[in-house]
CSV table of C-alpha atoms in Angstrom, one decimal:
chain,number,residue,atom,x,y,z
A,1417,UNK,CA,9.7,-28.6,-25.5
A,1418,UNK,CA,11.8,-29.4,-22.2
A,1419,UNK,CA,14.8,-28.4,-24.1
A,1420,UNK,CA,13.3,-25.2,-25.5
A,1421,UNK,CA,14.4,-23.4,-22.1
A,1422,UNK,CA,17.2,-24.7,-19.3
A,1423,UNK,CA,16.8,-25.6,-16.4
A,1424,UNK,CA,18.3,-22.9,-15.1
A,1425,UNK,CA,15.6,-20.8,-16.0
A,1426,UNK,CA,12.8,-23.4,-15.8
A,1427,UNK,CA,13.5,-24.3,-12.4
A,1428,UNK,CA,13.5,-20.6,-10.9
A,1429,UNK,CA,10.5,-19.5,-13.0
A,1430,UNK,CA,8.1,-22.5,-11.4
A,1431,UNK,CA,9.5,-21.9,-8.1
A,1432,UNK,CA,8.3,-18.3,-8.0
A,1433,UNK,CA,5.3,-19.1,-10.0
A,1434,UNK,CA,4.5,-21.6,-6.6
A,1435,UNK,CA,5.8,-18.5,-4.6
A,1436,UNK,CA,3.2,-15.9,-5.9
A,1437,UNK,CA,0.2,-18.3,-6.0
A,1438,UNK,CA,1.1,-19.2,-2.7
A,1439,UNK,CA,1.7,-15.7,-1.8
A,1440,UNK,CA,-1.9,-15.0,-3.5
A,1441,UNK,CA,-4.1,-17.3,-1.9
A,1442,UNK,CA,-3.0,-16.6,1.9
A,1443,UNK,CA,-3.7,-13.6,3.5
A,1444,UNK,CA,-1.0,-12.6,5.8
A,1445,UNK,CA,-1.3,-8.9,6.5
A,1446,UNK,CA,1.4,-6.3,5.6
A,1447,UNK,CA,3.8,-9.2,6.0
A,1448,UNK,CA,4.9,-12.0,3.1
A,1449,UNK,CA,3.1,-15.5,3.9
A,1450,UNK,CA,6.9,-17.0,4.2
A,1451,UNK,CA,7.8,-14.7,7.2
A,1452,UNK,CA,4.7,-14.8,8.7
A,1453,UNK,CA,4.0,-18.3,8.9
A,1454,UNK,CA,7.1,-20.6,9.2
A,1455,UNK,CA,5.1,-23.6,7.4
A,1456,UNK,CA,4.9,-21.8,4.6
A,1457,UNK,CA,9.1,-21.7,4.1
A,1458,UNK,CA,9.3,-25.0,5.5
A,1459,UNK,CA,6.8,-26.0,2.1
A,1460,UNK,CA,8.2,-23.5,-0.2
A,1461,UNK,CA,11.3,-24.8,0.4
A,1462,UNK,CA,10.8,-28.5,-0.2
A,1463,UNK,CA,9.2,-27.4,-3.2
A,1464,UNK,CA,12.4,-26.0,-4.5
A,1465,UNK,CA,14.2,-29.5,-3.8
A,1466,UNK,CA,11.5,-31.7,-5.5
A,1467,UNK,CA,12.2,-29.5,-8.9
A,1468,UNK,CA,16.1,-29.6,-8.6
A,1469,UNK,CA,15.4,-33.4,-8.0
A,1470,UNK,CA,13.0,-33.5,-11.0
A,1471,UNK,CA,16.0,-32.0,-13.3
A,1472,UNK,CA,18.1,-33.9,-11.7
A,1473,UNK,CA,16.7,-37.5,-11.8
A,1474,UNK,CA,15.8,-36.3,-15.9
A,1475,UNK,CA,19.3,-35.0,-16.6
A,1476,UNK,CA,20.6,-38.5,-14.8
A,1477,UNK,CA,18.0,-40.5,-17.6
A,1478,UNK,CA,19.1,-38.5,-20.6
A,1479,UNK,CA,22.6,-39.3,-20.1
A,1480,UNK,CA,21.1,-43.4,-19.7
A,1481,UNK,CA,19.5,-43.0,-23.0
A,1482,UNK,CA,22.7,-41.4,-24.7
A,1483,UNK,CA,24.8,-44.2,-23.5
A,1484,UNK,CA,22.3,-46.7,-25.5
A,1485,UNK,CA,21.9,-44.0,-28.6
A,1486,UNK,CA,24.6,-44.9,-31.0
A,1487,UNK,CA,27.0,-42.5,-32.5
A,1488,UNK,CA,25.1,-40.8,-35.2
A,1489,UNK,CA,21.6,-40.8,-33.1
A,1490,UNK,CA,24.1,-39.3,-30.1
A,1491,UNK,CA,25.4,-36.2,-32.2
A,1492,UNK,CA,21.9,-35.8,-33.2
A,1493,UNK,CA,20.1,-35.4,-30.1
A,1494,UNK,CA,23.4,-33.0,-28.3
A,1495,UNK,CA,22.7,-30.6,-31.4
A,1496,UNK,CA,19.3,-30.9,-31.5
A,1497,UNK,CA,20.3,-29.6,-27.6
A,1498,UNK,CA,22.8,-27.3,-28.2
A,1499,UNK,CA,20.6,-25.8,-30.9
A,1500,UNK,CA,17.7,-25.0,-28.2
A,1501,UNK,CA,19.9,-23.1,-25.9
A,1502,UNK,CA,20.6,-20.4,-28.6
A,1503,UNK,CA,17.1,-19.5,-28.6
A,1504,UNK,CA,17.4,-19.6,-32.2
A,1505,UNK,CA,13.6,-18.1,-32.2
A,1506,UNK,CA,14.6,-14.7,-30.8
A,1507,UNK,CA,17.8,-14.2,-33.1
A,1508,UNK,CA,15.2,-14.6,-35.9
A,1509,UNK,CA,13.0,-11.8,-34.6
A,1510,UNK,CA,16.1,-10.0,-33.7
A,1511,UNK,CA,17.7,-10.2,-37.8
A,1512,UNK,CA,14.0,-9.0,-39.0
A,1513,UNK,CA,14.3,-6.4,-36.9
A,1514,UNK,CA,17.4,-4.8,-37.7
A,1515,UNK,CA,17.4,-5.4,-41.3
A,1516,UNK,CA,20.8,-5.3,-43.0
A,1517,UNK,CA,22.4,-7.5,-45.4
A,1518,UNK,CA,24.4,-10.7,-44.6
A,1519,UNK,CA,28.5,-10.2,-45.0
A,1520,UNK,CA,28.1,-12.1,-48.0
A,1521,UNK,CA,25.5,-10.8,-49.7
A,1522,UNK,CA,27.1,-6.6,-49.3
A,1523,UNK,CA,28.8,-6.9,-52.3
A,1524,UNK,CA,25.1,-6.0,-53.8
A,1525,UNK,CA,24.6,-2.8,-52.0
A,1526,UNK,CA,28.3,-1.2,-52.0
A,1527,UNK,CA,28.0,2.1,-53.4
A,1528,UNK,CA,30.1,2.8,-56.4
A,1529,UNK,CA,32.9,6.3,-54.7
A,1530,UNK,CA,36.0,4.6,-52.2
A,1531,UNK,CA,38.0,6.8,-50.3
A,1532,UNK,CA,41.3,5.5,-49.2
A,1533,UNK,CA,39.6,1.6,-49.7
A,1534,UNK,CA,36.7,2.6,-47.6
A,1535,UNK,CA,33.5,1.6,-49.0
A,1536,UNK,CA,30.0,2.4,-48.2
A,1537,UNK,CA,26.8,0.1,-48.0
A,1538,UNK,CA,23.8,1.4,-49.2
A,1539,UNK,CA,21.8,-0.1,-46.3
A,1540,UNK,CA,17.8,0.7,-45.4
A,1541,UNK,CA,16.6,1.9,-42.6
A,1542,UNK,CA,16.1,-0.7,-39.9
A,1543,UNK,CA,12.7,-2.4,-39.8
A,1544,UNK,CA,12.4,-0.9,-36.3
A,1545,UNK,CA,13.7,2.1,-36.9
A,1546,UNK,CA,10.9,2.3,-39.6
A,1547,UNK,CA,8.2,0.6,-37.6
A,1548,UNK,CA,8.7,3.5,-34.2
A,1549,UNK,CA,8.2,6.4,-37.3
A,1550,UNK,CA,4.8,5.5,-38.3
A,1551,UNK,CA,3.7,4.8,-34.9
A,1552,UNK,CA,5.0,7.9,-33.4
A,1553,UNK,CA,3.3,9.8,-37.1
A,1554,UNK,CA,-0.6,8.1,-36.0
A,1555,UNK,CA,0.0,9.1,-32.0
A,1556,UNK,CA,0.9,12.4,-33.2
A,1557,UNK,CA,-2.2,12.5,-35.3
A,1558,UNK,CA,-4.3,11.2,-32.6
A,1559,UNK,CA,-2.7,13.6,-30.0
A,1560,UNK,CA,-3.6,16.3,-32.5
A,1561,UNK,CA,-7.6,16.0,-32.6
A,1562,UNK,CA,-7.7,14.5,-29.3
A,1563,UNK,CA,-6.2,18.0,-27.5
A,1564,UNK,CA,-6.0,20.7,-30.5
A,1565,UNK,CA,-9.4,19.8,-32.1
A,1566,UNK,CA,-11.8,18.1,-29.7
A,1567,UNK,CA,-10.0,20.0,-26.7
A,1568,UNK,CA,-9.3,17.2,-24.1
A,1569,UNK,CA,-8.2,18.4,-21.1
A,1570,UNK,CA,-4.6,19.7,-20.2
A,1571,UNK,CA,-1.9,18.7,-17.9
A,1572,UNK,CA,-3.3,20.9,-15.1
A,1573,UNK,CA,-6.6,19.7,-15.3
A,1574,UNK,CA,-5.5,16.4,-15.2
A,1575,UNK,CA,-3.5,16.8,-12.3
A,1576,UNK,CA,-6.3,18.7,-10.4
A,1577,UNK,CA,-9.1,15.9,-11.4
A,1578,UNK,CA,-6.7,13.2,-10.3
A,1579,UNK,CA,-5.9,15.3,-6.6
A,1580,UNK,CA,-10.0,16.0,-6.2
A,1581,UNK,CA,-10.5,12.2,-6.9
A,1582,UNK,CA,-7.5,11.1,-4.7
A,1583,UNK,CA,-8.7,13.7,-1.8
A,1584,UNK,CA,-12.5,11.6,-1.6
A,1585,UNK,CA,-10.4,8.2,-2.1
A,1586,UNK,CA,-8.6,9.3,1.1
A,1587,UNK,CA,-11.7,10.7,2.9
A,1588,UNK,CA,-13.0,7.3,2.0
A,1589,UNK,CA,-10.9,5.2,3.7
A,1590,UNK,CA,-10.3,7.5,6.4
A,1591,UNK,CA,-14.1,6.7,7.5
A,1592,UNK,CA,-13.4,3.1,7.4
A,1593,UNK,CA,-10.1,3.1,9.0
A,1594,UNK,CA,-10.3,4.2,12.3
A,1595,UNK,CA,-6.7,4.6,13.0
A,1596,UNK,CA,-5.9,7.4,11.2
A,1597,UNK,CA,-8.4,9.8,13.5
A,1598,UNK,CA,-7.3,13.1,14.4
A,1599,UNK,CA,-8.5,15.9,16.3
A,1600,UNK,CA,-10.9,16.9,13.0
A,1601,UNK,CA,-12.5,13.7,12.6
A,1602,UNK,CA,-13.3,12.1,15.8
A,1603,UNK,CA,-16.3,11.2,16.5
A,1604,UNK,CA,-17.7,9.4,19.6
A,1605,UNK,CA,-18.0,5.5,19.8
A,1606,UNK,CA,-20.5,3.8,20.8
A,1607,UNK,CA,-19.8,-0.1,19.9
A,1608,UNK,CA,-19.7,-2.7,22.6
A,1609,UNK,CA,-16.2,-3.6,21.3
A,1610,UNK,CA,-14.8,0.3,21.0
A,1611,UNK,CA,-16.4,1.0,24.8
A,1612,UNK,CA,-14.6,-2.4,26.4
A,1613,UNK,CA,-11.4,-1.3,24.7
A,1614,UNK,CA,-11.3,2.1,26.3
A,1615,UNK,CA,-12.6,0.8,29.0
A,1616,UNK,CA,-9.7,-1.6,29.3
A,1617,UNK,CA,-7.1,1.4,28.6
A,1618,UNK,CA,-8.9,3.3,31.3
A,1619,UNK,CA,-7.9,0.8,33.9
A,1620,UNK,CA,-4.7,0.1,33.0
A,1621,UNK,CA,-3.8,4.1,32.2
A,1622,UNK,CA,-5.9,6.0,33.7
A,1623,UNK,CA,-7.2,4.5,37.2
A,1624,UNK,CA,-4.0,5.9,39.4
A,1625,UNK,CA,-5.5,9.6,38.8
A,1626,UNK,CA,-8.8,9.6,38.4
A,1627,UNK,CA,-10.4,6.1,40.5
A,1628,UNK,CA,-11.8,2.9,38.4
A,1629,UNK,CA,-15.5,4.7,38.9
A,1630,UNK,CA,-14.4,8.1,37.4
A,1631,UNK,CA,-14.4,9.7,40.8
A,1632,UNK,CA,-11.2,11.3,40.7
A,1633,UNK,CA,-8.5,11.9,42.8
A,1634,UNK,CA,-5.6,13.1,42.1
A,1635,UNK,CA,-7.0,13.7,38.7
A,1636,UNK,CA,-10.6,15.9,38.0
A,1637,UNK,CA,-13.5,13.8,38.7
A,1638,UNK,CA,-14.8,12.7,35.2
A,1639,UNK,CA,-18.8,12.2,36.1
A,1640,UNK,CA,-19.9,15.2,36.6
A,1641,UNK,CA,-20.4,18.3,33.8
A,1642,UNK,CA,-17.5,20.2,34.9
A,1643,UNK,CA,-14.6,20.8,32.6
A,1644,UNK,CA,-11.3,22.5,33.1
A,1645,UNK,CA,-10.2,22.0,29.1
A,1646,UNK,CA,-13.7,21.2,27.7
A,1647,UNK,CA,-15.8,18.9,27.3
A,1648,UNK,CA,-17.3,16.3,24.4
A,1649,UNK,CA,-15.8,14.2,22.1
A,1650,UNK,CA,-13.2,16.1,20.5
A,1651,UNK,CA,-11.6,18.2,23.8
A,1652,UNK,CA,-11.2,15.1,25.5
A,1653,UNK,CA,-9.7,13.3,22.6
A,1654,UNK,CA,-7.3,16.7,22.5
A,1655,UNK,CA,-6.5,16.4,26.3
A,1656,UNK,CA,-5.8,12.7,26.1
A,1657,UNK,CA,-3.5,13.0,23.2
A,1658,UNK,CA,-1.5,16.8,23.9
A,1659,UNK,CA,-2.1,16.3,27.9
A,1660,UNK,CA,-3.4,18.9,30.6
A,1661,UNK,CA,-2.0,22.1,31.3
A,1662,UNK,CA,1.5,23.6,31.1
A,1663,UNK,CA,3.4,22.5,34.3
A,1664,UNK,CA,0.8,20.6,35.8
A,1665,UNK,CA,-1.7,18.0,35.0
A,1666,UNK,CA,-1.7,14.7,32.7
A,1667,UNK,CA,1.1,14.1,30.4
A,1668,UNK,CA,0.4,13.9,26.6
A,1669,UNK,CA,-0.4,10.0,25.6
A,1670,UNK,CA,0.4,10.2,21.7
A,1671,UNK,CA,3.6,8.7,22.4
A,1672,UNK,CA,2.3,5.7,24.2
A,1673,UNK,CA,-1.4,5.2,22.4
A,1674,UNK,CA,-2.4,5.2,18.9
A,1675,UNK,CA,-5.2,7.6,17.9
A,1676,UNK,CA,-8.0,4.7,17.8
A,1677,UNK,CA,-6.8,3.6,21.5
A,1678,UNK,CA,-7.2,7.5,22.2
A,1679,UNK,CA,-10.5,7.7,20.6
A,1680,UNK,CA,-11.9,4.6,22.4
A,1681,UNK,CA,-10.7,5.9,25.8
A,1682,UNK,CA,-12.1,9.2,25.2
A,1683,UNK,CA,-15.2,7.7,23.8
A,1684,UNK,CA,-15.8,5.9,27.7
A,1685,UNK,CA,-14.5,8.9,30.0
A,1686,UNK,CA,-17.6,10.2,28.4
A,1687,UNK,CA,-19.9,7.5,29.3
A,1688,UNK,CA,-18.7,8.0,33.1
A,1689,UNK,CA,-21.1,11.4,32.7
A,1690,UNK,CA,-23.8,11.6,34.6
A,1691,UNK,CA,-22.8,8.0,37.0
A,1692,UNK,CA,-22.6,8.3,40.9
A,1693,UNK,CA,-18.8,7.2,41.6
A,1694,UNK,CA,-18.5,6.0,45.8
A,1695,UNK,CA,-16.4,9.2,46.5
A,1696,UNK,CA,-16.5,12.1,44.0
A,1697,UNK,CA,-14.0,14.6,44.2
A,1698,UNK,CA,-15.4,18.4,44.2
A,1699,UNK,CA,-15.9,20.0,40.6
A,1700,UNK,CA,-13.2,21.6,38.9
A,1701,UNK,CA,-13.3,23.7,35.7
A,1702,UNK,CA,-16.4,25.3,34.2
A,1703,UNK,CA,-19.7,23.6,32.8
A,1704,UNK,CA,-19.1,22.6,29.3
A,1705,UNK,CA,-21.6,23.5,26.1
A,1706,UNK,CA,-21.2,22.1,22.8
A,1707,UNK,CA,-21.3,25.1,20.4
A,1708,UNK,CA,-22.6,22.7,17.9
A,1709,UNK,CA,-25.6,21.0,19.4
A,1710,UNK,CA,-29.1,22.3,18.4
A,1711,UNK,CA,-30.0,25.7,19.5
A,1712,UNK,CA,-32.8,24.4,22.4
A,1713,UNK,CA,-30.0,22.0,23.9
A,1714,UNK,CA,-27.7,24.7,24.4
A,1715,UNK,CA,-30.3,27.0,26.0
A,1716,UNK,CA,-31.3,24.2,28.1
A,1717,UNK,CA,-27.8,23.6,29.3
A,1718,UNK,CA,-27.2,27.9,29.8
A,1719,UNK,CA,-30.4,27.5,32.3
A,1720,UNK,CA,-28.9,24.3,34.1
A,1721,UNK,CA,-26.0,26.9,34.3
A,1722,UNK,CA,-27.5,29.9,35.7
A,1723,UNK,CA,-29.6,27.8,38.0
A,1724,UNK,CA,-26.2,26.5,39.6
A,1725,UNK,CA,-24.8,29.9,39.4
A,1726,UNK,CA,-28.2,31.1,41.2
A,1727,UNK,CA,-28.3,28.3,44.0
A,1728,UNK,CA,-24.6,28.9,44.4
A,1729,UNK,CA,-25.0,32.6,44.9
A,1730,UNK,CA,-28.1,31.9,47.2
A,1731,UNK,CA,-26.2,29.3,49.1
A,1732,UNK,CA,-23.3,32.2,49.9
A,1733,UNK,CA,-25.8,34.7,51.0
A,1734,UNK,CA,-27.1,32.3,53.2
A,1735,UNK,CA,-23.6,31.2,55.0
């Protein structure tokens, strides 16, 4: 059986069959297992030394047994050899395929006219040639009730079924993978892990301008409700990533965080709302309401508003 394929085949084909079970059963991110873990090459490739010493400690014991064959048994076993290389299988499938007569068997099928002493064969079509016709004849036939008859959908509908499909597939992941949030579909975090992450980008980032407690300096103060480019969720996220305003202000971190590090960190500025920081810088901006929270919240938030705007008033007259 050994000698039905080389082993200049054989030996690559195992080795990659090793490769991609190897390959399968480790998880090694976007990277191959090889690269990512240097054992892996080290074993992979000691495995492709054991085969080429497999073939050659068997080649070294074939030629041991030829010296003890004798002549006849010899010349038997190199063509029973030499016969298995050709793949003697395939040229089989490959004459049945393409039909035709052998050289000397034409004589049977010359047609009877010769021009100038050349002579035509009356050869059939080839078996393949034949067997393509009738299968292209029954697709055609199927193609025809399937779309003519039983009106299966078109190209266009195909396409737009496979976009709508493709369009939840990608909404899909994009709940599940948080790296890929934008402006649109932020929301606010609120796991341990998500909070200690921003939290952690806070004080590395973000501390110089605005104080470990939030309290500001030379950056807004971030407890209290004022806002100079909004408030909640998605403003902040927005600030963070496109920066403060024109000619002034904090730069644009897109270029140095990735849009879950921006989410996380705008996720905690917001959990600074509402905390007592050891010096708090005055207010800046306007108070902030979220168009989209439930009608009583909002009022509630307008009359915090006018009651500041009505103590503030008073506190003028006074003065």
């Amino acid at each position: 059986m050994r000698h039905l394929i080389p082993s200049y085949i054989r030996v690559p084909v195992i080795f990659f069959i090793i490769f991609g079970i190897v390959e399968y059963m480790i998880d090694s991110g976007e990277k191959p297992a090889f690269i990512e873990y240097p054992a892996v090459l080290l074993f992979l490739f000691l495995v492709l030394l054991i085969l080429i010493a497999i073939e050659a400690i068997i080649g070294a014991l074939e030629n041991v047994m030829l010296h003890k064959m004798d002549a006849e048994a010899k010349a038997r076993f190199l063509e029973e050899k030499n016969s298995a290389f050709e793949f003697k299988w395939i040229k089989n499938i490959y004459k049945k395929l393409a039909g035709g007569k052998p050289i000397e068997e034409e004589g049977e099928i010359i047609l009877d006219h010769n021009y100038d002493g050349i002579k035509e064969l009356d050869n059939s079509l080839p078996p393949w040639w034949v067997y393509s016709f009738y299968i292209s004849i029954v697709f055609a036939a199927i193609y025809l009730v399937r779309y003519h008859i039983f009106d299966g959908p078109t190209q266009l509908q195909e396409f737009e079924t496979e976009m709508a499909e493709a369009k939840l597939a990608i909404e899909e992941y994009k709940k599940t993978a948080k790296n890929l949030v934008d402006i649109n579909t932020v929301v606010m975090l609120t796991d341990d892990a998500d909070l200690s992450a921003g939290k952690a980008i806070w004080n590395t980032n973000c501390v110089a301008c605005h104080l470990a407690d939030g309290g500001g300096s030379i950056g807004p103060n971030m407890t209290d409700e004022y806002w100079i480019l909004g408030g909640g969720i998605k403003n902040v996220f927005q600030t963070i990533s496109e920066g403060g305003r024109d000619g002034k202000g904090m730069i644009a971190w897109k270029q140095q965080l990735k849009p879950l590090e921006m989410a996380q960190v705008a996720s905690y500025v917001l959990t600074l709302q509402g905390t007592t920081p050891a010096n708090p810088k005055a207010a800046e901006g306007e108070i902030w309401v979220d168009d989209s929270a439930p009608a009583e919240e909002a009022n509630t938030d307008e009359g915090t508003q006018e009651e500041v705007t009505t103590e503030t008033n008073t506190e003028e007259n006074n003065n």
